[in-house]
Short mmCIF file of C-alpha atoms in Angstrom, two decimals:
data_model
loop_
_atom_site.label_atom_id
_atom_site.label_comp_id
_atom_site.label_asym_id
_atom_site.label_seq_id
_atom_site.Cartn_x
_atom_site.Cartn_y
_atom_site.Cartn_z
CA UNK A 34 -7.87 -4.63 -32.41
CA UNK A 35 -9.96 -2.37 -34.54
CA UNK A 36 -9.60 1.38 -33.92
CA UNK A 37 -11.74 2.64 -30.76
CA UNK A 38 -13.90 5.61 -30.93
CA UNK A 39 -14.82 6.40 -27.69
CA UNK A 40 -17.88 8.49 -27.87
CA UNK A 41 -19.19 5.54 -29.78
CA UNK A 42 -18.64 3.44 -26.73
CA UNK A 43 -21.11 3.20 -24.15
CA UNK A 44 -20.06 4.25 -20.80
CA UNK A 45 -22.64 2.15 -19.21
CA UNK A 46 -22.93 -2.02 -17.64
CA UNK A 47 -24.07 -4.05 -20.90
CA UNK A 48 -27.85 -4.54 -20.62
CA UNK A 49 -27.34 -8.13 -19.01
CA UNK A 50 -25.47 -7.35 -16.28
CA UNK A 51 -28.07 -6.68 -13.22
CA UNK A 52 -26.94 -4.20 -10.86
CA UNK A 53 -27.96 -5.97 -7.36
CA UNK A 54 -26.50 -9.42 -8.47
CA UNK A 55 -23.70 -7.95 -9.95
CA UNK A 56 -22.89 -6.26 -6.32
CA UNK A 57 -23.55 -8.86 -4.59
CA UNK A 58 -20.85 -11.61 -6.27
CA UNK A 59 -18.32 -8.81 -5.26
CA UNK A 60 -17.11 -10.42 -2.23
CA UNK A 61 -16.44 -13.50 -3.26
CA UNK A 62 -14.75 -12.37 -6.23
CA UNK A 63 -12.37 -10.16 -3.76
CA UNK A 64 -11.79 -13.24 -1.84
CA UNK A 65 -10.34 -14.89 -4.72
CA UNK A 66 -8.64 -11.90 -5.50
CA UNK A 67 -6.68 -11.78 -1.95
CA UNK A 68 -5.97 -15.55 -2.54
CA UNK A 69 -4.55 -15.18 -6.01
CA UNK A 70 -2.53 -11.93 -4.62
CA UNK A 71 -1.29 -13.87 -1.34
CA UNK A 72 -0.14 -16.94 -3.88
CA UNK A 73 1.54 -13.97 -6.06
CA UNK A 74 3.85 -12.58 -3.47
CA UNK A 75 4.58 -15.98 -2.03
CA UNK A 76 5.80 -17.34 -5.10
CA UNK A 77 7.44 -14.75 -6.01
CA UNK A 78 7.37 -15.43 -9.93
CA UNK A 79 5.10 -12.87 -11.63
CA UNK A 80 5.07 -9.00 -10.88
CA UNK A 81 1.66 -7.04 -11.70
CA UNK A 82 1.09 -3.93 -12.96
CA UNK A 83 -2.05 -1.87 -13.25
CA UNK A 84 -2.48 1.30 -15.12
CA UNK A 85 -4.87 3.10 -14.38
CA UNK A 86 -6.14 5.78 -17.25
CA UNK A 87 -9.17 8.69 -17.48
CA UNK A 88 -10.40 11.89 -17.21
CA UNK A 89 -10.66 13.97 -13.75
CA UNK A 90 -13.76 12.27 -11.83
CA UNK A 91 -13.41 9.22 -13.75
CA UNK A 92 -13.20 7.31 -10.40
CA UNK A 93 -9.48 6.07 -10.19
CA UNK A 94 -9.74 6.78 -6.26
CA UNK A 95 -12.95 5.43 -5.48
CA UNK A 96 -11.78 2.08 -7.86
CA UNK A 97 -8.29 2.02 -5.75
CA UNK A 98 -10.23 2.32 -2.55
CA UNK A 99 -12.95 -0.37 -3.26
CA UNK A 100 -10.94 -3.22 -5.21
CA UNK A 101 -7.98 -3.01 -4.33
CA UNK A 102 -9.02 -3.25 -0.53
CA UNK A 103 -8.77 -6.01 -0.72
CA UNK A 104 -5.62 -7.24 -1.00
CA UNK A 105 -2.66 -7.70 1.61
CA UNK A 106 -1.60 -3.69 2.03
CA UNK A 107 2.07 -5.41 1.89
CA UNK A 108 1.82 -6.85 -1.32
CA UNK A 109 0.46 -3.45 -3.47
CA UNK A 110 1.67 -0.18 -4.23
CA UNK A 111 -0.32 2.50 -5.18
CA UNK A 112 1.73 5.50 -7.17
CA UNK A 113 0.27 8.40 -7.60
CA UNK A 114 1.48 10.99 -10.71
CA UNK A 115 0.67 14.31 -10.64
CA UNK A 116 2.23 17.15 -12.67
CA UNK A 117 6.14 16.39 -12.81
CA UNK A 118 8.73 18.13 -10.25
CA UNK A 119 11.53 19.80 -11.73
CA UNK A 120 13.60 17.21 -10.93
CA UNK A 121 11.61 14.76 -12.51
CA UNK A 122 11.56 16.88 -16.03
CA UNK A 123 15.49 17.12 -16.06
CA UNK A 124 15.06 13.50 -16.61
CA UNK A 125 13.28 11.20 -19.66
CA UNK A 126 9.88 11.05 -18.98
CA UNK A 127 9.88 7.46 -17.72
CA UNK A 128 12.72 7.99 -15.21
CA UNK A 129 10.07 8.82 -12.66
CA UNK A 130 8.17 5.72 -13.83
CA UNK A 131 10.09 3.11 -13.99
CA UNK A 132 11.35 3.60 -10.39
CA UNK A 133 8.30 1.89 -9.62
CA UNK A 134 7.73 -0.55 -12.14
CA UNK A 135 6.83 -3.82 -9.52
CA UNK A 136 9.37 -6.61 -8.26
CA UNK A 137 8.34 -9.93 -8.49
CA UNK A 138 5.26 -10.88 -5.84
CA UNK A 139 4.29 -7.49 -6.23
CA UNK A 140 1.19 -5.85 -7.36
CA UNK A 141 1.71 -1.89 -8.29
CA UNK A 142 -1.15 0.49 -9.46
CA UNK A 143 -0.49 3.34 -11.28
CA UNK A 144 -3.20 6.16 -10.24
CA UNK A 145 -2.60 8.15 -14.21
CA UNK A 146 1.02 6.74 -15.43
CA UNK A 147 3.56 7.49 -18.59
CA UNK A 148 0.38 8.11 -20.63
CA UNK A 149 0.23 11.45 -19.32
CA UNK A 150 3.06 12.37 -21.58
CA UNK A 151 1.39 11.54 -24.82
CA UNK A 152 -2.47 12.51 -23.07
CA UNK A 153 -2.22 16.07 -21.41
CA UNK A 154 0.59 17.21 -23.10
CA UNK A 155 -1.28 16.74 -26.44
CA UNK A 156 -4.51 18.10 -25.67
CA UNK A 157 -1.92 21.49 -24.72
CA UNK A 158 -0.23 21.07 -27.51
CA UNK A 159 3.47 20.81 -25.02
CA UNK A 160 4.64 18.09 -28.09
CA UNK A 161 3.75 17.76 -31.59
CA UNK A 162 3.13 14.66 -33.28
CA UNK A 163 6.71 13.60 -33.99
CA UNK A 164 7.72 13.63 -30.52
CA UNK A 165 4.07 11.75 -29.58
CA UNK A 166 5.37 9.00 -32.44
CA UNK A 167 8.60 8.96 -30.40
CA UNK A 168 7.31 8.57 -26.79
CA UNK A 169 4.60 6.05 -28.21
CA UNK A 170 7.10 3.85 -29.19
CA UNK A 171 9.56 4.51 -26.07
CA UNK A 172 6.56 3.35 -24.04
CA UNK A 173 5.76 0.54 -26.22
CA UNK A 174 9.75 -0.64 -25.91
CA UNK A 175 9.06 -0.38 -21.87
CA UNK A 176 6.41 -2.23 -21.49
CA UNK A 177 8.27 -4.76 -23.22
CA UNK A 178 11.36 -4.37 -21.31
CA UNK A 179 8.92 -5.26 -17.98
CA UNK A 180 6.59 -8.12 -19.70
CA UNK A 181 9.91 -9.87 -20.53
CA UNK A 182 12.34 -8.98 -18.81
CA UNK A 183 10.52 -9.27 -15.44
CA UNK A 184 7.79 -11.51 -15.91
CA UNK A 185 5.09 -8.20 -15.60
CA UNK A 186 1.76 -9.00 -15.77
CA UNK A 187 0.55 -5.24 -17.22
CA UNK A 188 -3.12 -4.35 -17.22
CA UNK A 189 -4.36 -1.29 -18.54
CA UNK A 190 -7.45 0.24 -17.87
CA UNK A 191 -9.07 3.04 -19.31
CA UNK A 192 -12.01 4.52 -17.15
CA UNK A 193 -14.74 5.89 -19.41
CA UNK A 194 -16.89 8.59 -18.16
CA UNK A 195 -19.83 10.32 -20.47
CA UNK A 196 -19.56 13.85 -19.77
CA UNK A 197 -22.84 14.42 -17.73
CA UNK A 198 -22.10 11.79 -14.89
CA UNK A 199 -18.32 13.63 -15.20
CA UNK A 200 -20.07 17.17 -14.35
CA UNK A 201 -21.97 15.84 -12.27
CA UNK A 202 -19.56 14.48 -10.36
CA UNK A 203 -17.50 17.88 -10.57
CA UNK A 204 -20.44 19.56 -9.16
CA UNK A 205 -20.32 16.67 -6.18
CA UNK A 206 -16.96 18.09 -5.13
CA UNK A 207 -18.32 22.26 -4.52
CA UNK A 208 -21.11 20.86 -1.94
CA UNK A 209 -19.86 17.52 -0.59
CA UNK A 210 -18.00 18.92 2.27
CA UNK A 211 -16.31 15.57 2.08
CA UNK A 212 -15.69 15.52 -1.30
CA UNK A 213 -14.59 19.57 -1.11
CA UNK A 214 -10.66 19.08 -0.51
CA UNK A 215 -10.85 17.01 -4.25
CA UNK A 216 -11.80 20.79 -5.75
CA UNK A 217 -9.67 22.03 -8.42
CA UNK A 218 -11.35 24.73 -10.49
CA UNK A 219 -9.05 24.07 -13.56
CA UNK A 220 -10.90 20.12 -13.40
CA UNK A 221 -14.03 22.14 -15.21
CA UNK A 222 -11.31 23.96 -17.90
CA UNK A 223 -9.66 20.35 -18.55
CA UNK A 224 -13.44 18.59 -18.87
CA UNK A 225 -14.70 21.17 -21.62
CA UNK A 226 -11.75 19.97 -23.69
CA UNK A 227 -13.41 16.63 -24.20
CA UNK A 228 -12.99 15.99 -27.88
CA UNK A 229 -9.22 16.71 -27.56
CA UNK A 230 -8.43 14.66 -24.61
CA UNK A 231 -10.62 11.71 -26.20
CA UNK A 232 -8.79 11.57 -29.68
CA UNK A 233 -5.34 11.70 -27.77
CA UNK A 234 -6.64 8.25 -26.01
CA UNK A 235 -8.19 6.93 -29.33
CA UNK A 236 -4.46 7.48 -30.89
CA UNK A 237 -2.53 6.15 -27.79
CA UNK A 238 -5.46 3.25 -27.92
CA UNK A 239 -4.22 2.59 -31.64
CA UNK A 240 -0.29 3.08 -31.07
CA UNK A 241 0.07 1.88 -27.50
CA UNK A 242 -2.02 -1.64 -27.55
CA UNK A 243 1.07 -4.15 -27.69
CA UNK A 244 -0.45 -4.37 -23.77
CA UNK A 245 -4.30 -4.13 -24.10
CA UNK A 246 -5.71 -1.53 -23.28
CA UNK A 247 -9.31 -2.58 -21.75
CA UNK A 248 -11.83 0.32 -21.86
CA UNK A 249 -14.19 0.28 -18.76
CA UNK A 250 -17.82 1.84 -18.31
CA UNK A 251 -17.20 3.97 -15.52
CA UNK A 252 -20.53 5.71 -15.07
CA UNK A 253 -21.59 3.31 -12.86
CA UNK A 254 -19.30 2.84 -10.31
CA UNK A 255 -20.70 -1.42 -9.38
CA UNK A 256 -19.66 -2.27 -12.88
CA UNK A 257 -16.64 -0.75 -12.92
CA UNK A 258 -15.66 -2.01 -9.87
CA UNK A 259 -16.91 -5.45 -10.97
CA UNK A 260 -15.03 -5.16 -14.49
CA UNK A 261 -11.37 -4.34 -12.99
CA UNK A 262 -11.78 -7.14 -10.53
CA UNK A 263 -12.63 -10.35 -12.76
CA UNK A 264 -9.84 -9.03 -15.20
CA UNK A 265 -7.60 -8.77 -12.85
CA UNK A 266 -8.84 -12.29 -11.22
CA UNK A 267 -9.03 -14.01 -14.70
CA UNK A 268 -5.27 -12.66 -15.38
CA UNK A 269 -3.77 -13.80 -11.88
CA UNK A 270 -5.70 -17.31 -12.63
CA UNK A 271 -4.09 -17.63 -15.87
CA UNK A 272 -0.57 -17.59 -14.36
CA UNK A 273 -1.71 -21.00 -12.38
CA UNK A 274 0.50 -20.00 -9.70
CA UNK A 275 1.13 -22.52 -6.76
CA UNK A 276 2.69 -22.19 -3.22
CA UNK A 277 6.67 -22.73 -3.20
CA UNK A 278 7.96 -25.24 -1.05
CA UNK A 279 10.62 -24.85 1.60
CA UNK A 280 13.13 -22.95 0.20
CA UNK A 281 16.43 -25.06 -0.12
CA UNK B 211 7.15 4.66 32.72
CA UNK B 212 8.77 1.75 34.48
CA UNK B 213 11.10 -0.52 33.05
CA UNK B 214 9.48 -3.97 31.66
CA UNK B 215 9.99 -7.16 32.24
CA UNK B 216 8.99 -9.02 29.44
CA UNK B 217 9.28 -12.46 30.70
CA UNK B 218 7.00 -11.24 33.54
CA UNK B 219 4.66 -9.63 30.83
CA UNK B 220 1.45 -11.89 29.37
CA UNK B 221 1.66 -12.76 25.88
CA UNK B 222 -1.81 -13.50 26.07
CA UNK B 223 -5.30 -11.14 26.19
CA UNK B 224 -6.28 -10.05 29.49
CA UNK B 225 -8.64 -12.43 31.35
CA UNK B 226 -11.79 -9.81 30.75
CA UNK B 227 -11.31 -10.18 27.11
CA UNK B 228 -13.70 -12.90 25.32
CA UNK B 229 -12.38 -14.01 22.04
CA UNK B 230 -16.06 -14.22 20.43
CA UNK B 231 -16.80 -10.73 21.68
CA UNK B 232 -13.86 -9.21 20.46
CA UNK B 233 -13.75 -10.59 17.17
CA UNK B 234 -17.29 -9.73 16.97
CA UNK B 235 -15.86 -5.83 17.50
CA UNK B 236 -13.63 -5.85 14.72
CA UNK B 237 -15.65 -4.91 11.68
CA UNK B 238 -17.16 -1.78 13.41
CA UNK B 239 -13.71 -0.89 14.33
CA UNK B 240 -12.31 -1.34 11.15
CA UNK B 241 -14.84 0.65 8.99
CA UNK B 242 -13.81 3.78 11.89
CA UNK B 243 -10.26 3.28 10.83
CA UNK B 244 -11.62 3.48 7.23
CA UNK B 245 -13.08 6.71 7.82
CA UNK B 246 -10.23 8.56 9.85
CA UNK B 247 -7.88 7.64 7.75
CA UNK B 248 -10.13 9.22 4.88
CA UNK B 249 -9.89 12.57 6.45
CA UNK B 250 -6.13 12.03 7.31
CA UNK B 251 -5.07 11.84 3.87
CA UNK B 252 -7.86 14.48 2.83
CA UNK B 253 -6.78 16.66 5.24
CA UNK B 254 -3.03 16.21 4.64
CA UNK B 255 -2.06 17.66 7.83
CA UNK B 256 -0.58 15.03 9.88
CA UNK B 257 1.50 11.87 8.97
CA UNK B 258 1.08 8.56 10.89
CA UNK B 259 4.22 6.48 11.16
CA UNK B 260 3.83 2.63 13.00
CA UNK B 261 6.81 1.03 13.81
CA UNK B 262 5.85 -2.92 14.16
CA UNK B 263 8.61 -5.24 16.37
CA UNK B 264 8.88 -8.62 17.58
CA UNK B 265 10.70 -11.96 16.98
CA UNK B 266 10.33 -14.03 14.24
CA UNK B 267 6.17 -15.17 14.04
CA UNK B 268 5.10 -13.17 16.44
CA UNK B 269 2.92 -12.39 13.70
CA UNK B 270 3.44 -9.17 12.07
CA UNK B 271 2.55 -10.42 8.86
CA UNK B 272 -0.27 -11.22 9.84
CA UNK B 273 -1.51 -8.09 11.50
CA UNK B 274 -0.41 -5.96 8.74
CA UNK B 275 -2.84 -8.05 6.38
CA UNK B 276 -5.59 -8.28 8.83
CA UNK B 277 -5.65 -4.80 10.18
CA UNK B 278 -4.61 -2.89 7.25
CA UNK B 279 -6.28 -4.25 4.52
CA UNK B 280 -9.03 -2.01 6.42
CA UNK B 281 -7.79 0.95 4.80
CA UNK B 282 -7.41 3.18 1.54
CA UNK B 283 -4.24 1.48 0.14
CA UNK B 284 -3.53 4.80 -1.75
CA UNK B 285 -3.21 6.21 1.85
CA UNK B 286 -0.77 3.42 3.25
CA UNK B 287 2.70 2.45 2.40
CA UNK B 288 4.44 -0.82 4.15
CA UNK B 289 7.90 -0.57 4.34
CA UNK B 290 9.63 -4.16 4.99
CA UNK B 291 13.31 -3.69 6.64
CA UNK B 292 15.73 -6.67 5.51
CA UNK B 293 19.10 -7.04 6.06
CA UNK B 294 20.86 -3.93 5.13
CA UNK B 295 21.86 -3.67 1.67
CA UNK B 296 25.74 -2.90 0.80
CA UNK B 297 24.09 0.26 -0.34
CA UNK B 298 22.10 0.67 2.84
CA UNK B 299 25.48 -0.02 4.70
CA UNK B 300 27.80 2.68 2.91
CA UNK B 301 25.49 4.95 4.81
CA UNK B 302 24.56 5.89 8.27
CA UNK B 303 21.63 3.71 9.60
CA UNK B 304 18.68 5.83 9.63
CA UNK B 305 19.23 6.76 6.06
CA UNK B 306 17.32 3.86 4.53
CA UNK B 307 14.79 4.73 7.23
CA UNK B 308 14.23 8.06 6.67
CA UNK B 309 13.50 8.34 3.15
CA UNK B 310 10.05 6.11 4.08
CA UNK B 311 8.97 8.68 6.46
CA UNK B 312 5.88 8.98 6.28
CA UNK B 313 3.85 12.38 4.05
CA UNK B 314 1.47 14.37 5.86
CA UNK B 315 -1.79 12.53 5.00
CA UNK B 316 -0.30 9.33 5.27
CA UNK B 317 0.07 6.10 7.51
CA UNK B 318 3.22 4.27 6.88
CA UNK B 319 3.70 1.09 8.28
CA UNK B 320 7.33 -0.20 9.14
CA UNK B 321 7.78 -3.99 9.44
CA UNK B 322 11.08 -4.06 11.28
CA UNK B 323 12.49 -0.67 11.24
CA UNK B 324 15.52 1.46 12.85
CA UNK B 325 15.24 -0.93 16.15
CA UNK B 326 16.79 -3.97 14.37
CA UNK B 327 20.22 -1.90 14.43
CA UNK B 328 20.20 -1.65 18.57
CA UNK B 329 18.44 -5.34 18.51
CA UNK B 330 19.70 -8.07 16.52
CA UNK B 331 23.04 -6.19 16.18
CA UNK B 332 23.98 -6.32 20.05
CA UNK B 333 21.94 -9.53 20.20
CA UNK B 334 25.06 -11.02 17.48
CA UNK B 335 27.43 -8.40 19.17
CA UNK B 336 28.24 -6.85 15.89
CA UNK B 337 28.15 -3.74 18.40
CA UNK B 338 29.08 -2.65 21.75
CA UNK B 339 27.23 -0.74 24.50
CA UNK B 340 28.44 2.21 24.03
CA UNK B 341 27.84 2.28 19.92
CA UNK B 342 24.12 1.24 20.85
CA UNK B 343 23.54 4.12 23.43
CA UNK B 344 24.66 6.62 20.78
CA UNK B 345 22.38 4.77 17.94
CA UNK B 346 19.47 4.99 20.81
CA UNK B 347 20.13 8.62 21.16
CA UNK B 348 19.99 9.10 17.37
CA UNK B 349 16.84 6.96 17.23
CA UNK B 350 15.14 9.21 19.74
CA UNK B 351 16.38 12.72 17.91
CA UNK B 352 15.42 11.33 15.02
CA UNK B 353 11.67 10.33 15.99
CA UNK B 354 11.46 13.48 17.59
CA UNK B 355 12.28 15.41 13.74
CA UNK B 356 9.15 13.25 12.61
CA UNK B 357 6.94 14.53 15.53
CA UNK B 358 7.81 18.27 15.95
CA UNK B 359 8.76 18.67 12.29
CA UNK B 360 6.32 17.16 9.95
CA UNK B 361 3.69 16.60 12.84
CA UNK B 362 4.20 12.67 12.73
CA UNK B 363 2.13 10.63 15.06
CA UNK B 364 4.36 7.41 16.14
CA UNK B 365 2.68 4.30 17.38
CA UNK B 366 5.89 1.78 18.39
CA UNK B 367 4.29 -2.04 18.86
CA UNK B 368 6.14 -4.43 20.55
CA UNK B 369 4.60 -7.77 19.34
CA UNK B 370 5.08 -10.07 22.14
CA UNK B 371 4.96 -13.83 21.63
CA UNK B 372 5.73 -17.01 23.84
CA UNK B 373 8.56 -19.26 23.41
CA UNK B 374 5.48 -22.02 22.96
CA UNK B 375 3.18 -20.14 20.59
CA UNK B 376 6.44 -19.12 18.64
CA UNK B 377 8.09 -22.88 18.29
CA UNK B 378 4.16 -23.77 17.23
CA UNK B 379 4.26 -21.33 14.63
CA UNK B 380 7.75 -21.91 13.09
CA UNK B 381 6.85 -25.12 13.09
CA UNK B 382 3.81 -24.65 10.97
CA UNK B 383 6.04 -23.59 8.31
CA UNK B 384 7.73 -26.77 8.08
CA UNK B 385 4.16 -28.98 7.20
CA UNK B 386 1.75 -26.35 5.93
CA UNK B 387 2.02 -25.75 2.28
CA UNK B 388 0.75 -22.61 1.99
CA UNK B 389 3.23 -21.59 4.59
CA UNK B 390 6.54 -23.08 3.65
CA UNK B 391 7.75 -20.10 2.02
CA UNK B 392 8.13 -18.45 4.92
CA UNK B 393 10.51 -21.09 6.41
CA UNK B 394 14.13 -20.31 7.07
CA UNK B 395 15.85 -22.58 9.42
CA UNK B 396 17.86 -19.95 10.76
CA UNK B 397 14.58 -18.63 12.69
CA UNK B 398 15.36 -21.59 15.01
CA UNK B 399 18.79 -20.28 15.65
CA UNK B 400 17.55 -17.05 16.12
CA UNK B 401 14.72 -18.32 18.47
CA UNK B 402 17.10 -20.19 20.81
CA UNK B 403 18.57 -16.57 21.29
CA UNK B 404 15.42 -15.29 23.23
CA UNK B 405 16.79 -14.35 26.81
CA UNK B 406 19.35 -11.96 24.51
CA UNK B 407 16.97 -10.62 22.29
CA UNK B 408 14.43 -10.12 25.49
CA UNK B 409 17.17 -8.07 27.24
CA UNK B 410 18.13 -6.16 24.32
CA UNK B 411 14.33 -5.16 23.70
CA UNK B 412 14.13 -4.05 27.47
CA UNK B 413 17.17 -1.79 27.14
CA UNK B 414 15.40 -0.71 24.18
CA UNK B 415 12.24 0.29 25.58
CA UNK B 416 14.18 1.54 28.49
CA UNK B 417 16.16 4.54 26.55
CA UNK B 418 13.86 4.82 23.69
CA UNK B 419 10.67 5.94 25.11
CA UNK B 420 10.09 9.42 24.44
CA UNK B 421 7.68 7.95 21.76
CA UNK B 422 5.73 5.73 24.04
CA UNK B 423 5.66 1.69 23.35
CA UNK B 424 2.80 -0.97 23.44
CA UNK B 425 3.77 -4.18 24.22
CA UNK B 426 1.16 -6.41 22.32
CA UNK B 427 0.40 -9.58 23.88
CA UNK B 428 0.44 -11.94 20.92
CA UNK B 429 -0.25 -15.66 21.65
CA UNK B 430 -3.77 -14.63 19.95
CA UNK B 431 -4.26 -13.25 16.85
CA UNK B 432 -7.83 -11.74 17.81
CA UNK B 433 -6.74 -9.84 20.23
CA UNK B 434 -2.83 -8.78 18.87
CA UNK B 435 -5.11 -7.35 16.33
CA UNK B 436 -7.88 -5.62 18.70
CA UNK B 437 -5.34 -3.95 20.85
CA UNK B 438 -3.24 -2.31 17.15
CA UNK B 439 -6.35 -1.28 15.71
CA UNK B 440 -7.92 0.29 18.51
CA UNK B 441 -4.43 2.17 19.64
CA UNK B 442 -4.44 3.20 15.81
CA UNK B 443 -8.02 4.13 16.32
CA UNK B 444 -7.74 6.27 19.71
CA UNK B 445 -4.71 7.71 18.85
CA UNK B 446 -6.28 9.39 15.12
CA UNK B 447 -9.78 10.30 16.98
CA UNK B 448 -7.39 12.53 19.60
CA UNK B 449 -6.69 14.44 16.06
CA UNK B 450 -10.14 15.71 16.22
CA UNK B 451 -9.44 15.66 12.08
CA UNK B 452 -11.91 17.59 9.79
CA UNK B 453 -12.19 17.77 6.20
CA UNK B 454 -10.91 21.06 4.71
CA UNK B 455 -13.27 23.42 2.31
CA UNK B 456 -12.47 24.06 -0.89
CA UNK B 457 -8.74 25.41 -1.29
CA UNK B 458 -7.92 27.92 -2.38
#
């Protein structure tokens, strides 16, 4: 695919897609979703994995919490990575991740992932480029290792936020008292280095895209929503998985 | 609280209950449960732990999908207990159980647990009466570390089926496609055991009831599911949870 540049792509629904219509086929589309997931884990076959990519206030929660609802809570995983433990950094950085790469049946989510390590520690300048090249292609050999080695389905999204609807949503968590306990003073420090983070994902886009990498308008959160869902639905309907028999 | 008798306990709702009623409750319910468990995990100061038991289809499956697809599944984590691994078996049996305790913040689910190993193991007599009061008394330490030592609320269910409604349902997995999966003739075996597995569930509830039991009638669906949710419910409302300020 041709090289991405992000602040050339909108962060908004195309103009066709309606906002009130687009809500309202949700449901249905989540009921196809919990279908395809309950056919998943029955059979047994494929394993899924979502990544789950984007800047602080991007809305990788609120996307966890509204789509993946959905689903059977026994069939999905949600992993969360935050900074790693010392335990975790006396190991390659995808010890800690392939732990919980998905058995077959399952559906995992990956709430920020291995990209981390070629995203944050860039825009800090913790690796140079030779040891980005490296990890690029360690995580490109991975992915592999899962898609054929354990029939992994592996969608990656990345949530893309313009930078007023990200302050804006910053500014949500100082007065929301509900939204409060999300407060970390160093999100404002990490927003205002924008160019940096985004040309870290535009190289990771052009490096990392054996797996697609599908960039998602994340401003408004309907379309977002409505995005991951039908990708994930059309992917799950691809694998035209049926119902086992009685196992002999 | 005095000892039960479960074949002189109702598998079925209480006479006051009306199906249409209670199913009508559900939603309302479930969009509370949605919202405690919100400020559980924002809060991060207690951990919810619920231990689900019963024979084979007495429909904890079911409940898990029903009930808990109601919630954040970043803020849930089912743990399904299979035969022990060799691993699993080189160790002592709460190990396999205690690494899924739950985080403060979160609700972890067990489907089977710890109980199997004073259940279907005296059930099979793979151990004797004395071996299973000393694995009750480690049971009850052990639930008692959770609850004094990483303030764990424990909600124990006791999914109670009759030998009718379970035949019907094991059954169902013989004709109904989207069930057959599920079948494994040895259920039948294991069904035909039910006076043993009764008693060893009453000795069970007998000696292990510092953290209290409900015994879930379970011939219905409707209200196996009312009765979990709104335990679940009452129980996190006694919290009187609030959502914390900014930290600092």
């Amino acid at each position: 695919m041709a090289d991405i540049k992000l602040d050339k792509t909108s962060t908004r629904a195309p103009e066709k897609f309606d906002k009130e219509k687009t809500k309202a086929a949700l449901p249905a589309i989540y009921e196809e979703l919990d279908e395809l997931q309950n056919v998943l884990y029955a059979q047994g076959k494929y394993a899924v994995l979502i990544v789950l990519q984007g800047m602080d206030a991007s809305g990788k929660d609120g996307l966890i919490k509204n789509v993946f609802s959905s689903v059977n809570p026994q069939g999905i995983i949600v992993q969360s990575y935050k900074v790693p433990t010392a335990e975790e950094l006396s190991h390659d950085f995808l010890w800690r991740i392939h732990k919980h790469a998905p058995a077959k049946g399952m559906i995992q989510v990956f709430n920020r992932s291995h990209y981390e390590d070629i995203i944050v520690t860039r825009v800090h300048n913790m690796i140079d480029d030779n040891t980005a090249s490296k990890r690029m292609k360690a995580i490109n050999d991975f992915e592999e290792l899962l898609v054929h080695h354990n029939n992994t389905i592996i969608l990656k999204f990345y949530l893309h936020v313009s930078q007023e609807e990200q302050h804006k949503r910053l500014d949500e968590r100082i007065h929301d008292k509900t939204k409060q306990w999300k407060y970390n003073e160093n999100d404002f420090i990490e927003a205002a280095l924008r160019k940096e983070y985004l040309k870290a994902y535009e190289d990771c886009f052009k490096h990392c895209n054996k797996v697609k990498w599908t960039i998602v308008p994340s401003d408004q959160n309907w379309y977002k929503e409505y995005l991951v869902a039908t990708t994930l639905r059309d992917a799950l309907k691809e694998l035209n998985m049926q119902y086992p028999g009685i196992k002999k």
